[in-house]
Structure formats: C-alpha cells, structure tokens
Tab-separated table of C-alpha atoms in Angstrom:
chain	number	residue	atom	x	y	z
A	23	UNK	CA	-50.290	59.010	79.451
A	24	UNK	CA	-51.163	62.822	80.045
A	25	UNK	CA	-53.070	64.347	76.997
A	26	UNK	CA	-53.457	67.894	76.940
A	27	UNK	CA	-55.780	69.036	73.792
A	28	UNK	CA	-57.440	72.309	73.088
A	29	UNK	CA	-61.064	71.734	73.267
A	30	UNK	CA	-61.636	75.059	72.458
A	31	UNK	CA	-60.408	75.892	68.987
A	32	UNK	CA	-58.052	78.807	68.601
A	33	UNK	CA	-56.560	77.642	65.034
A	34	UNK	CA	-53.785	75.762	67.029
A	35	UNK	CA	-52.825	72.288	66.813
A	36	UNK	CA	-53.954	69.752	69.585
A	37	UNK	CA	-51.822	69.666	72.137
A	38	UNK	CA	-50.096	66.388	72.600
A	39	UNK	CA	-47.999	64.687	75.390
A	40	UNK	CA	-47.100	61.637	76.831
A	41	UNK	CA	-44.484	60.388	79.807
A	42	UNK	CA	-41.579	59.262	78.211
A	43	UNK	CA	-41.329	54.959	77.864
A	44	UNK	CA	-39.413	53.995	80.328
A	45	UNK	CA	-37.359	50.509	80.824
A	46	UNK	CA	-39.886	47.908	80.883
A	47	UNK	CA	-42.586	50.184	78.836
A	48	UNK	CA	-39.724	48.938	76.142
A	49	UNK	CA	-38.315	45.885	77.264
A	50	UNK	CA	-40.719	44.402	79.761
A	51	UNK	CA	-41.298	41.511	77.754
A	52	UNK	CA	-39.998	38.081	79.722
A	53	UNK	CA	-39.401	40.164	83.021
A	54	UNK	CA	-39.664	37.933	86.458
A	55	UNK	CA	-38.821	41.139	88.751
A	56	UNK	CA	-37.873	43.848	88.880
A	57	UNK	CA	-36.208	46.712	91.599
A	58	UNK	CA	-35.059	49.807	90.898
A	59	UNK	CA	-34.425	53.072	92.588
A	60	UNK	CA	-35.887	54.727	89.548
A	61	UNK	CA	-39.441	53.792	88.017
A	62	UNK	CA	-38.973	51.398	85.430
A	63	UNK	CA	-42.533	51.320	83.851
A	64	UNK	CA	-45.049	53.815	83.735
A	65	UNK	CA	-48.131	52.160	84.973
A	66	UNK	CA	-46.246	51.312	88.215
A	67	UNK	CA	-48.653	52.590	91.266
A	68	UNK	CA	-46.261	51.631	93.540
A	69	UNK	CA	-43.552	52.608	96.218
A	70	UNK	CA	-39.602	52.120	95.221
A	71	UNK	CA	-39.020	51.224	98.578
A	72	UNK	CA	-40.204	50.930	102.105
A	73	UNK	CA	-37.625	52.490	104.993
A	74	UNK	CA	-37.150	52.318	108.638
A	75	UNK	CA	-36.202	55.197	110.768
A	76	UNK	CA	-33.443	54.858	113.118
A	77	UNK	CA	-35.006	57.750	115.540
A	78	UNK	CA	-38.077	55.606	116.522
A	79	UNK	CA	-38.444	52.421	114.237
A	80	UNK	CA	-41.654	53.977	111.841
A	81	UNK	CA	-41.476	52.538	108.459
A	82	UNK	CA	-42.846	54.499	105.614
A	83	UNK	CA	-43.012	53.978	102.046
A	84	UNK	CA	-40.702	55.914	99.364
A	85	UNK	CA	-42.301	56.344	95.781
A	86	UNK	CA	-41.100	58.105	93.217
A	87	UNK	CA	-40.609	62.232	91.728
A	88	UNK	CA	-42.019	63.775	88.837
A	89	UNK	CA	-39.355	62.514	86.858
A	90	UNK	CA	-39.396	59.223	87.904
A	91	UNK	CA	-36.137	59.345	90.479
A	92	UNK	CA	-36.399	58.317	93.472
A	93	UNK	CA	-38.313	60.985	95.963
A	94	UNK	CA	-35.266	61.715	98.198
A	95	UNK	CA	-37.088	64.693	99.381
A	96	UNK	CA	-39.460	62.846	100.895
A	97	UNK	CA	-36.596	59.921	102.643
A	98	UNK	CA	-35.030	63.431	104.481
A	99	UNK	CA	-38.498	64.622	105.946
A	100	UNK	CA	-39.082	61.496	107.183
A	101	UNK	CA	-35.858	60.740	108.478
A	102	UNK	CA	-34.111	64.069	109.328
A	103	UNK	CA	-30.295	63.805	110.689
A	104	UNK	CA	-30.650	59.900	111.562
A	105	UNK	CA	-29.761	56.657	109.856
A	106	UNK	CA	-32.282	54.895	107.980
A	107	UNK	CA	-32.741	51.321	106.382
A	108	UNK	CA	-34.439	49.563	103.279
A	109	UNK	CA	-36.903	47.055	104.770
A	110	UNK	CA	-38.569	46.465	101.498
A	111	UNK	CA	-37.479	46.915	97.826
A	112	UNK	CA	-40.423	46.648	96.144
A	113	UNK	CA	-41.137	44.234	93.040
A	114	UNK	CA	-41.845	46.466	89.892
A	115	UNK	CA	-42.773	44.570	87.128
A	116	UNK	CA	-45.873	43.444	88.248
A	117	UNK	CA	-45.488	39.833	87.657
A	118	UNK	CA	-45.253	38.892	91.106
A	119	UNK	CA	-46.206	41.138	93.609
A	120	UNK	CA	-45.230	38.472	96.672
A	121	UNK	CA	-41.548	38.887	95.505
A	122	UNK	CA	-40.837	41.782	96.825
A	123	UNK	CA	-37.221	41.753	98.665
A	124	UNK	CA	-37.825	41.708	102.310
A	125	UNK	CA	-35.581	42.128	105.489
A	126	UNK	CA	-37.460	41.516	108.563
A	127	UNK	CA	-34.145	41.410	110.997
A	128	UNK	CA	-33.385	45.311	111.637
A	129	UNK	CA	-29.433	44.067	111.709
A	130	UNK	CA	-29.187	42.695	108.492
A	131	UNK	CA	-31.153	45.946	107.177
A	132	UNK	CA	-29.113	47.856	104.200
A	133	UNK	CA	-28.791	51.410	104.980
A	134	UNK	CA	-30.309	54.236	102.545
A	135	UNK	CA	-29.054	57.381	104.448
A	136	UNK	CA	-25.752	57.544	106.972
A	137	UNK	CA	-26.235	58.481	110.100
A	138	UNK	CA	-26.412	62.476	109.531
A	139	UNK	CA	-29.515	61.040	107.048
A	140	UNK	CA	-27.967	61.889	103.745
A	141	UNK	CA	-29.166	59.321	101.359
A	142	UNK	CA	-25.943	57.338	99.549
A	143	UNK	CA	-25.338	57.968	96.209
A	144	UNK	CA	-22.983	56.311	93.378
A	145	UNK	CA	-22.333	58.491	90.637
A	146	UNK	CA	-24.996	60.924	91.210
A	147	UNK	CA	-27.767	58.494	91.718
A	148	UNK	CA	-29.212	57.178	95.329
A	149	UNK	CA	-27.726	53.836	96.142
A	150	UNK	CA	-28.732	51.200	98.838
A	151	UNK	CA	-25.659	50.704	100.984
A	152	UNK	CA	-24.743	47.578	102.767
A	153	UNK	CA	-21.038	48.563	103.945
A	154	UNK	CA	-21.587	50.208	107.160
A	155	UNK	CA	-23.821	47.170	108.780
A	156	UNK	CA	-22.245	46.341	112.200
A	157	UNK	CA	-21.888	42.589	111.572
A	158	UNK	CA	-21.877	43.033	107.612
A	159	UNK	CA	-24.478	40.822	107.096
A	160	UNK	CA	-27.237	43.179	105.572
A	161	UNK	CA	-28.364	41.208	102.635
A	162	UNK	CA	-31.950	41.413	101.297
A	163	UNK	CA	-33.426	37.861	101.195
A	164	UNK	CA	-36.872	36.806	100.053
A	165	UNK	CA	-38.134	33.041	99.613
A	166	UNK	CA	-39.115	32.628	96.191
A	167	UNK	CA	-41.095	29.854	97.577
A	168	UNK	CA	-43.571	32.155	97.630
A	169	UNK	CA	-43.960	33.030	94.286
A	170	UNK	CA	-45.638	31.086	91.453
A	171	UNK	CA	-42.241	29.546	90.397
A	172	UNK	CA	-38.849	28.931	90.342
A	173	UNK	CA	-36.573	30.869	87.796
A	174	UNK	CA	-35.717	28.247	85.480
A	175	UNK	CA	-32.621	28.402	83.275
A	176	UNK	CA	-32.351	30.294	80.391
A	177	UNK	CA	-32.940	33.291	82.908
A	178	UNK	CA	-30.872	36.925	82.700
A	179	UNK	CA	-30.267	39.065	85.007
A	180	UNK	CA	-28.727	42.648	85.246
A	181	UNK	CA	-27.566	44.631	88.020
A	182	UNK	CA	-26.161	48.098	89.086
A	183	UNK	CA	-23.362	47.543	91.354
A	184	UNK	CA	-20.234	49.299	92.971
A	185	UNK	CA	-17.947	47.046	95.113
A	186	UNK	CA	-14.718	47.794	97.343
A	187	UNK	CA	-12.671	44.808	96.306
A	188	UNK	CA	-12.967	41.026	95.317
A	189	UNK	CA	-13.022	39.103	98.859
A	190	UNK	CA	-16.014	37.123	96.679
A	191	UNK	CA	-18.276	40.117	96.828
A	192	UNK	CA	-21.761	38.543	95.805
A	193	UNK	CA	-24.078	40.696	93.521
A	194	UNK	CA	-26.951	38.054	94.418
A	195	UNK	CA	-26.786	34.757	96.362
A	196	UNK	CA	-29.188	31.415	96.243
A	197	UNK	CA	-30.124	29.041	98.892
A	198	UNK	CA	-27.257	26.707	99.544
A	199	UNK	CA	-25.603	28.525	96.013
A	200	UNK	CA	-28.054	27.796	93.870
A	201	UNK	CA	-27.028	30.287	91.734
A	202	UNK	CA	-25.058	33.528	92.017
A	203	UNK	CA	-22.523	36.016	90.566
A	204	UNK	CA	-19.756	37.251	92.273
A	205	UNK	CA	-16.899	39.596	92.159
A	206	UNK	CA	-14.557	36.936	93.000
A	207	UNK	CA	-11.013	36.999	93.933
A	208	UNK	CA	-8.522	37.115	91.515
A	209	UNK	CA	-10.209	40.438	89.849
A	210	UNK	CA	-12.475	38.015	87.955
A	211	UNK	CA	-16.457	37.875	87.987
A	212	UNK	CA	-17.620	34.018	89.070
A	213	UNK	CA	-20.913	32.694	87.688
A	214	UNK	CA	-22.070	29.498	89.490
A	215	UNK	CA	-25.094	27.160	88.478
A	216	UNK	CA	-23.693	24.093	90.067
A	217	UNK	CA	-20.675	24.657	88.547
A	218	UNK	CA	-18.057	27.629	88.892
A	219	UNK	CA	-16.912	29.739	86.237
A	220	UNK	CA	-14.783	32.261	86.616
A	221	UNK	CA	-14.302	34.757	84.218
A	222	UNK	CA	-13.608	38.212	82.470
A	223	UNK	CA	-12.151	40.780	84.588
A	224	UNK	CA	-13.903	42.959	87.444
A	225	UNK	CA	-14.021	46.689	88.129
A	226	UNK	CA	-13.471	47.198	91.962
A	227	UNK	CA	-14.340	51.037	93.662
A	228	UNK	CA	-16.294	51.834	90.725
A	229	UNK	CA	-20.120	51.857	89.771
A	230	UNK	CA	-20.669	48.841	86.991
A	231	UNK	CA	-23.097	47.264	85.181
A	232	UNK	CA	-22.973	43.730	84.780
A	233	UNK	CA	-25.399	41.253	83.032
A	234	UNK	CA	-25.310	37.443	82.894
A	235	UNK	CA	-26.915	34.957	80.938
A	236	UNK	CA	-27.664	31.677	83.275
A	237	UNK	CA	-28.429	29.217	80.059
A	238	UNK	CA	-25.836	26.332	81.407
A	239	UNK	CA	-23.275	25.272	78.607
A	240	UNK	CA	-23.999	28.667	76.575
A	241	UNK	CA	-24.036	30.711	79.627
A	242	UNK	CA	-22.155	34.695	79.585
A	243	UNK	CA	-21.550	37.275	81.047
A	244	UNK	CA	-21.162	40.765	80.594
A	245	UNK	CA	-19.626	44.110	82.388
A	246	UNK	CA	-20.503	47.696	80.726
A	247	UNK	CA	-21.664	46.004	77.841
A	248	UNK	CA	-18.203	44.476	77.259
A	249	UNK	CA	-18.221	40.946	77.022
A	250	UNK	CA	-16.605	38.949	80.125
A	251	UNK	CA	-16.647	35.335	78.677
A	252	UNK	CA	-18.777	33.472	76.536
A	253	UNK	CA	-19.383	29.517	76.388
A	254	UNK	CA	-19.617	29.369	80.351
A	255	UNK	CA	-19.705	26.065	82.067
A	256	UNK	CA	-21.926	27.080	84.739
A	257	UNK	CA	-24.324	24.326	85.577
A	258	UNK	CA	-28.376	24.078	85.354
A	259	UNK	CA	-29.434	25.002	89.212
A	260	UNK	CA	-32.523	27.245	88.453
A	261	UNK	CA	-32.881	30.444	90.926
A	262	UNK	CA	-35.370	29.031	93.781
A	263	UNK	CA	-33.608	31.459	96.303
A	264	UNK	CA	-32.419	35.362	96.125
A	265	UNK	CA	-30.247	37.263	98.722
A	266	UNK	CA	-29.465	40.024	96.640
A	267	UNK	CA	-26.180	41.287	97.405
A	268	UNK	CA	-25.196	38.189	98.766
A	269	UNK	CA	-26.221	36.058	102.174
A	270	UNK	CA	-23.339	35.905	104.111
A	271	UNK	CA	-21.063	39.180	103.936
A	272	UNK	CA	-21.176	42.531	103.159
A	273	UNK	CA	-21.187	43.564	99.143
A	274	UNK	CA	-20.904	47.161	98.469
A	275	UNK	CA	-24.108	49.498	96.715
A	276	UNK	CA	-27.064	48.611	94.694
A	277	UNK	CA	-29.299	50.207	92.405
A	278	UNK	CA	-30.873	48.311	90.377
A	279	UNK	CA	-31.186	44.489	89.561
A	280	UNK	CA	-33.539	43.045	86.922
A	281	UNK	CA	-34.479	39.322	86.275
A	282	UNK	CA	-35.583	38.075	82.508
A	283	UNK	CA	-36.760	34.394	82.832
A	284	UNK	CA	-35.808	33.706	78.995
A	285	UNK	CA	-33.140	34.196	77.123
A	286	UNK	CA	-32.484	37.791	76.312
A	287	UNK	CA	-29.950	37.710	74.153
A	288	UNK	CA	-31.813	39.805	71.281
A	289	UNK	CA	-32.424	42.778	73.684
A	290	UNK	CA	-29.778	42.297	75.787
A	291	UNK	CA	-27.264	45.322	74.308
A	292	UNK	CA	-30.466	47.366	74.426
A	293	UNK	CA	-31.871	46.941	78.039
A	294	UNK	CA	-28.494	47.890	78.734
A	295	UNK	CA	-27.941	51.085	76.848
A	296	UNK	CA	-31.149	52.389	78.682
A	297	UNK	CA	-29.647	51.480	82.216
A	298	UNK	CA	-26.437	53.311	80.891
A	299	UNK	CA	-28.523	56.415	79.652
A	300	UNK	CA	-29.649	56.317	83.137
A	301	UNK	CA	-27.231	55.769	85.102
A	302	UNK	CA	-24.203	56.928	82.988
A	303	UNK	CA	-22.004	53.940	84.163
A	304	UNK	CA	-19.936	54.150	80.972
B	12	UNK	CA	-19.927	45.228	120.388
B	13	UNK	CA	-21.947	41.894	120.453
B	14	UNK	CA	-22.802	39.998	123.248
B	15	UNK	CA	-24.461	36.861	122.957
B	16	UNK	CA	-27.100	35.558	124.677
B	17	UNK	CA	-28.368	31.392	124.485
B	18	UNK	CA	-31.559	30.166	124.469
B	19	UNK	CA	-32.718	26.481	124.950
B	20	UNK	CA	-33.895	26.457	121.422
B	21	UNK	CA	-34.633	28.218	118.564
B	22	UNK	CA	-38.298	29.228	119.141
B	23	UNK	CA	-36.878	30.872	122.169
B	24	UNK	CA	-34.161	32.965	120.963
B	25	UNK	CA	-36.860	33.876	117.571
B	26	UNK	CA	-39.597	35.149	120.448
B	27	UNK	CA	-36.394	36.942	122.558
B	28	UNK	CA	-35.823	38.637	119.325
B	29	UNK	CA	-39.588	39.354	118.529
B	30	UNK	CA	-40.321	40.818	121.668
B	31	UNK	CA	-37.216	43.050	122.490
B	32	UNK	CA	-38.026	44.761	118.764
B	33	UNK	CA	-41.840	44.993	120.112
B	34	UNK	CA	-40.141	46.799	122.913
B	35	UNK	CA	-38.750	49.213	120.493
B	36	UNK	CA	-41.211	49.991	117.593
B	37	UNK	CA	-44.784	50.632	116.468
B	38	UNK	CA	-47.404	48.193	116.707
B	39	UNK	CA	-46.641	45.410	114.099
B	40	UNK	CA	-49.494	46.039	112.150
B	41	UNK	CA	-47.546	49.191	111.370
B	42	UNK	CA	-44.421	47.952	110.311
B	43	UNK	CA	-42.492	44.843	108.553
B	44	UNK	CA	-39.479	44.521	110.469
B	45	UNK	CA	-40.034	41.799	113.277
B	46	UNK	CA	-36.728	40.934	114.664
B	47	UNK	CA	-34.240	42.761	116.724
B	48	UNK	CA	-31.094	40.467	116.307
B	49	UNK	CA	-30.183	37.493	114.712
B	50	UNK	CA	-29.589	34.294	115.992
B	51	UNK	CA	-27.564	31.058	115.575
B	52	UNK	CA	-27.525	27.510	115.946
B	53	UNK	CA	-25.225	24.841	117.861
B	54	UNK	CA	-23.409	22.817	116.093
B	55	UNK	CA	-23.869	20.396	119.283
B	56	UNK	CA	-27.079	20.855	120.769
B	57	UNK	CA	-30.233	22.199	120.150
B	58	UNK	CA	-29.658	25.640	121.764
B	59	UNK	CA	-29.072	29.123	120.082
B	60	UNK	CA	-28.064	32.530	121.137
B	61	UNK	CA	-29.486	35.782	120.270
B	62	UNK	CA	-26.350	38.021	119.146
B	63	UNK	CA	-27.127	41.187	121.016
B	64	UNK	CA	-25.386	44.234	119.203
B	65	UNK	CA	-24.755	47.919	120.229
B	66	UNK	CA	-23.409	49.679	117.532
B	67	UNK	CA	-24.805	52.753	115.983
B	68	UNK	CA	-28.568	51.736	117.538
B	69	UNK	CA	-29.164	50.362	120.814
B	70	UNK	CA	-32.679	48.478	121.537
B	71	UNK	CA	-34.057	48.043	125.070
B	72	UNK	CA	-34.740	44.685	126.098
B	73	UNK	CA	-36.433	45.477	129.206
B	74	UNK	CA	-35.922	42.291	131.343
B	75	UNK	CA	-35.820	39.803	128.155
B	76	UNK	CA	-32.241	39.039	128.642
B	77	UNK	CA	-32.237	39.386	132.683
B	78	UNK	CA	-31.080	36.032	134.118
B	79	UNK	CA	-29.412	35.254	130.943
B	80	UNK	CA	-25.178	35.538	130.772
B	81	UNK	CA	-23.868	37.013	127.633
B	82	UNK	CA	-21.279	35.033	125.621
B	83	UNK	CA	-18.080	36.956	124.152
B	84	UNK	CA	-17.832	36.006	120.246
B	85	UNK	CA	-14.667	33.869	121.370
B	86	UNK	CA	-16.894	32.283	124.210
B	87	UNK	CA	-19.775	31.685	121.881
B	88	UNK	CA	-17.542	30.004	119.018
B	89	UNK	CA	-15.847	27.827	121.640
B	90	UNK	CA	-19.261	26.651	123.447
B	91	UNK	CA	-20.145	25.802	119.254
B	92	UNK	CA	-22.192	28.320	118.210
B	93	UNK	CA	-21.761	28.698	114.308
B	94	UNK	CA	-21.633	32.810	114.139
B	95	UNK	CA	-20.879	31.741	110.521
B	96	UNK	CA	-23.930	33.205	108.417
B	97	UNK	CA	-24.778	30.449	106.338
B	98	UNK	CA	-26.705	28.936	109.541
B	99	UNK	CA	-28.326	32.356	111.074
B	100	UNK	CA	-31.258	33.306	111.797
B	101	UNK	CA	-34.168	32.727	108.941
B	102	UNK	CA	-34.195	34.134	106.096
B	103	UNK	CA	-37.547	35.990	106.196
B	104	UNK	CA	-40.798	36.993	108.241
C-alpha cells in the first residue's frame, strides 16, 4: 500500500492512496497456484517468469510494470531481434513456492518472443506460445511430488487459452491422465478424472476463458462464463501431475491458469469477471 | 530436421544431453535449463537415443556424438524407439 499524507498542514485533506486489489487480494482464498502474465496479488515480490535467450542461452528473470503487466520492455532488452523461451512460470500465490512450472529440456521450451524477439500477444495481452516448437512438444511440466500435496477433488481451475483447432488440444495434462481438460475433437471441451466427459461446445482461433469444476459426479465446466455442462461424470483422480498445456503435443497460447483446491462455486462468476476485466475475452 | 542418436541406456543419452547444453550455455549455477534434447526409450531393449534437432537453434556437441550414427525418424521407429511423447525424456530437472 503507498500512503501519501501531508505532514505538514496546509488546510488540505490527507492524501490517501493505495494499489488497486488485484485477483487474489480478492479471491485468494482456497488458491493452490497460481501463474499469470499479470500480477495477481499485491504482496507478490516475485518474477512472472524466467526466460532463455536464444543468442547465447542466459536466463533472466521477467517481473512485472508499474501497472502490474508484464515488463515487456525489459524481455526486448534482454533479448533483442532473437527468439526467446519460458523456462520458468513462476508460482504466485505463495502457497507453494516449489511449484513453480519448470522446463529444463530447451526443446520442449514454450516460446515468449518469435524469432525477430517480438513478444506474442492474444488480444492485446503477452501470451506464452507453444505453436512454433520444432517437435511440438513444448509443454511446461512440474512434479507435484514436490509439493506438500496432491490436489484433491473438489479442486477448480481456470485458464486463459487460445487454440487452432480440436485435434484434443490439452489446456493441462496429468501423469498417465490423471486429470485434464481438453479441447477435444468434435468442437466439444473433454473433462477427464478417470472418466471422460465430453461436453459443451469449444471456441477454436479465438482467446477463451474456460473454468472447470473437478468435484466427480457434480463436476462442470464453463467457457466465457457460459455454462458448458453441468452434472459431469468425470471420475475422482486427484491432480498429482501438471503439464500445463498438455504433455504430448502442441496446444496453442497461455496466459493465465489458476488452481482453487475447494470448491469455488460461490466465487466462481466473480474470479471470472476480474480475468474478463483483464483480459477482455468477452 | 532430427537425427537421432542411441545410447546404451538412459543415463547415457541424459549425460549426452547434459553435456552438449554445457557446451552451449552459462555455468549451471546460472541457469535452469539442463538438457539439450530429449530422449526416448526402446520398446525392446534398454537403449535410448538422443533426438538431435536443427531447427531454428543449432547446439554444438563438440565430439559428444562422434562415433555415434544418427537414426532417420523412420530408422529410429523401425529399430523400436517410441518417438511417441508419452515415454520421453523426464519430465523435470
């Protein structure tokens, strides 16, 4: 919080002001993790993300602007007219600061700038890219053996997404499909706990929102805020595993992806009016 | 264009991988990325190959792969090397 008062009395008021309350300021109750190209809580010290130059290999860290964006001033000074890739999205909620999403193999590294080093965007707003990676295989993937727990069902999870088609584009993968949600063929989303559900009806070539309730039997899903299906089938596999944007293929762009380990459904039209003032998906 | 190379077992083609990236970046206390290329099991032996790819970045391997013949995708898929991703590599440092 920044407080500006007038210790010396000219007859004005105090001066008061404080950073605006961002995402989890509001709704960080029952986060697991969180990652985000913008900063989604104010007392987050950290980077956004942590990048590897093509040109040489140096890594570097990538925080945040004034405003909270993500400092793309600083990603072309350190990269100049060269590709550049996301080793490291980093965990903002705080909860678990080993669950940062980590790619240690430079060619399964998503890309944050082409190769002339402008950063991707999606509707305005930087994007990690995973489209133009050689074998299209860049997935992050992080062992969740390494933090204190499992995600246990009820869990939610949201994500900003933009997709070419519906080859069974994965917004995040599990270890041997634990769980996942993908933009699966037929136009429809899948949600998969064990069991498959398909569902609802997916938005190809465009940027998306789309939020999913793993609570087996009572399990749903929605895309811009529009429901997608309720009543799912989906099974009671609990998250032990995450390759966001899938394992095993390419998936599309990413911006942001949030995991509550509850059930959310109180909030949920809320958390995702403040993506949307954000991100203006709808 | 990917070439791929085997190794007698996976420790092998992990270290290959390891030290062709050393070749190529800043001391690893500087950095998080470890590994140059992936790699992949047999489905019939305990050997793997190191899938060697020069697309938009190129890493020198100094002599790391000298000795070693490179396997064509078709070549590596009929000697049973699943190039499938569910198998590859590990899935973190």
């Amino acid at each position: 919080m920044i407080s500006i008062s007038n210790a010396i009395s000219v007859g004005r008021p105090a001066i008061q002001s404080s950073a605006p309350s961002l995402l989890l300021d509001q709704y960080g109750d029952d986060i697991t993790a969180a990652y985000s190209l913008r900063k989604l809580r104010n007392d987050y010290e950290g980077s956004a993300i942590r990048i590897r130059r093509f040109s040489d290999n140096t890594e570097q860290d990538i925080g945040f602007d004034s405003d909270g964006n993500l400092d793309t001033t600083a990603i072309t000074s350190f990269v100049g007219s060269n590709s550049a890739a996301v080793v490291t999205w980093y965990e903002q909620s705080g909860q678990a600061s080993t669950w940062n999403l980590v790619q240690a193999t430079t060619s399964r590294q998503p890309r944050i700038t082409d190769a002339s080093g402008n950063v991707f965007t999606v509707n305005g707003k930087p994007a990690i890219d995973d489209t133009n990676s050689g074998q299209a295989r860049l997935s992050f993937n992080t062992s969740f053996g390494q933090a204190p727990s499992n995600v246990t069902q009820p869990f939610h999870t949201f994500s900003v997404v933009q997709y070419p088609n519906t080859s069974d584009r994965m917004l995040f993968d599990g270890e041997s499909g634990d769980v996942r949600i993908s933009a699966y063929y037929g136009n429809v989303y899948r949600m998969y706990a064990g069991s498959s559900a398909n569902t609802g009806t997916n938005q190809t070539n465009t940027q998306v929102l789309v939020d999913g309730s793993f609570n087996d039997t009572s399990s749903y899903l929605f895309q811009n805020n529009v429901s997608q299906g309720t009543s799912l089938n989906i099974g009671t596999n609990h998250m032990r595993f995450l390759y966001l944007m899938g394992k095993s293929r390419s998936f599309g762009e990413t911006q942001e992806f949030l995991i509550y380990g509850a059930d959310v459904t109180t909030n949920r039209s809320d958390i995702a009016d403040n993506i949307n003032t954000y991100y203006s998906i709808y | 264009m990917h070439l791929y190379y085997p190794f007698p077992d996976e420790t092998a083609a992990i270290t290959a991988s390891q030290d062709i990236y050393d070749l190529n970046a800043p001391p690893r206390d500087e950095r998080v990325t470890l590994y140059a290329f992936d790699w992949f099991p047999n489905s019939g032996n305990s050997t793997y190959v190191l899938a060697w790819e020069d697309e938009e970045q190129t890493f020198d391997t100094g002599d790391i792969l000298d000795g070693i013949t490179g396997l064509t995708e078709e070549e590596a898929i009929d000697a049973g090397y699943q190039l499938g991703e569910e198998h590859s590599g590990r899935a973190n440092a």
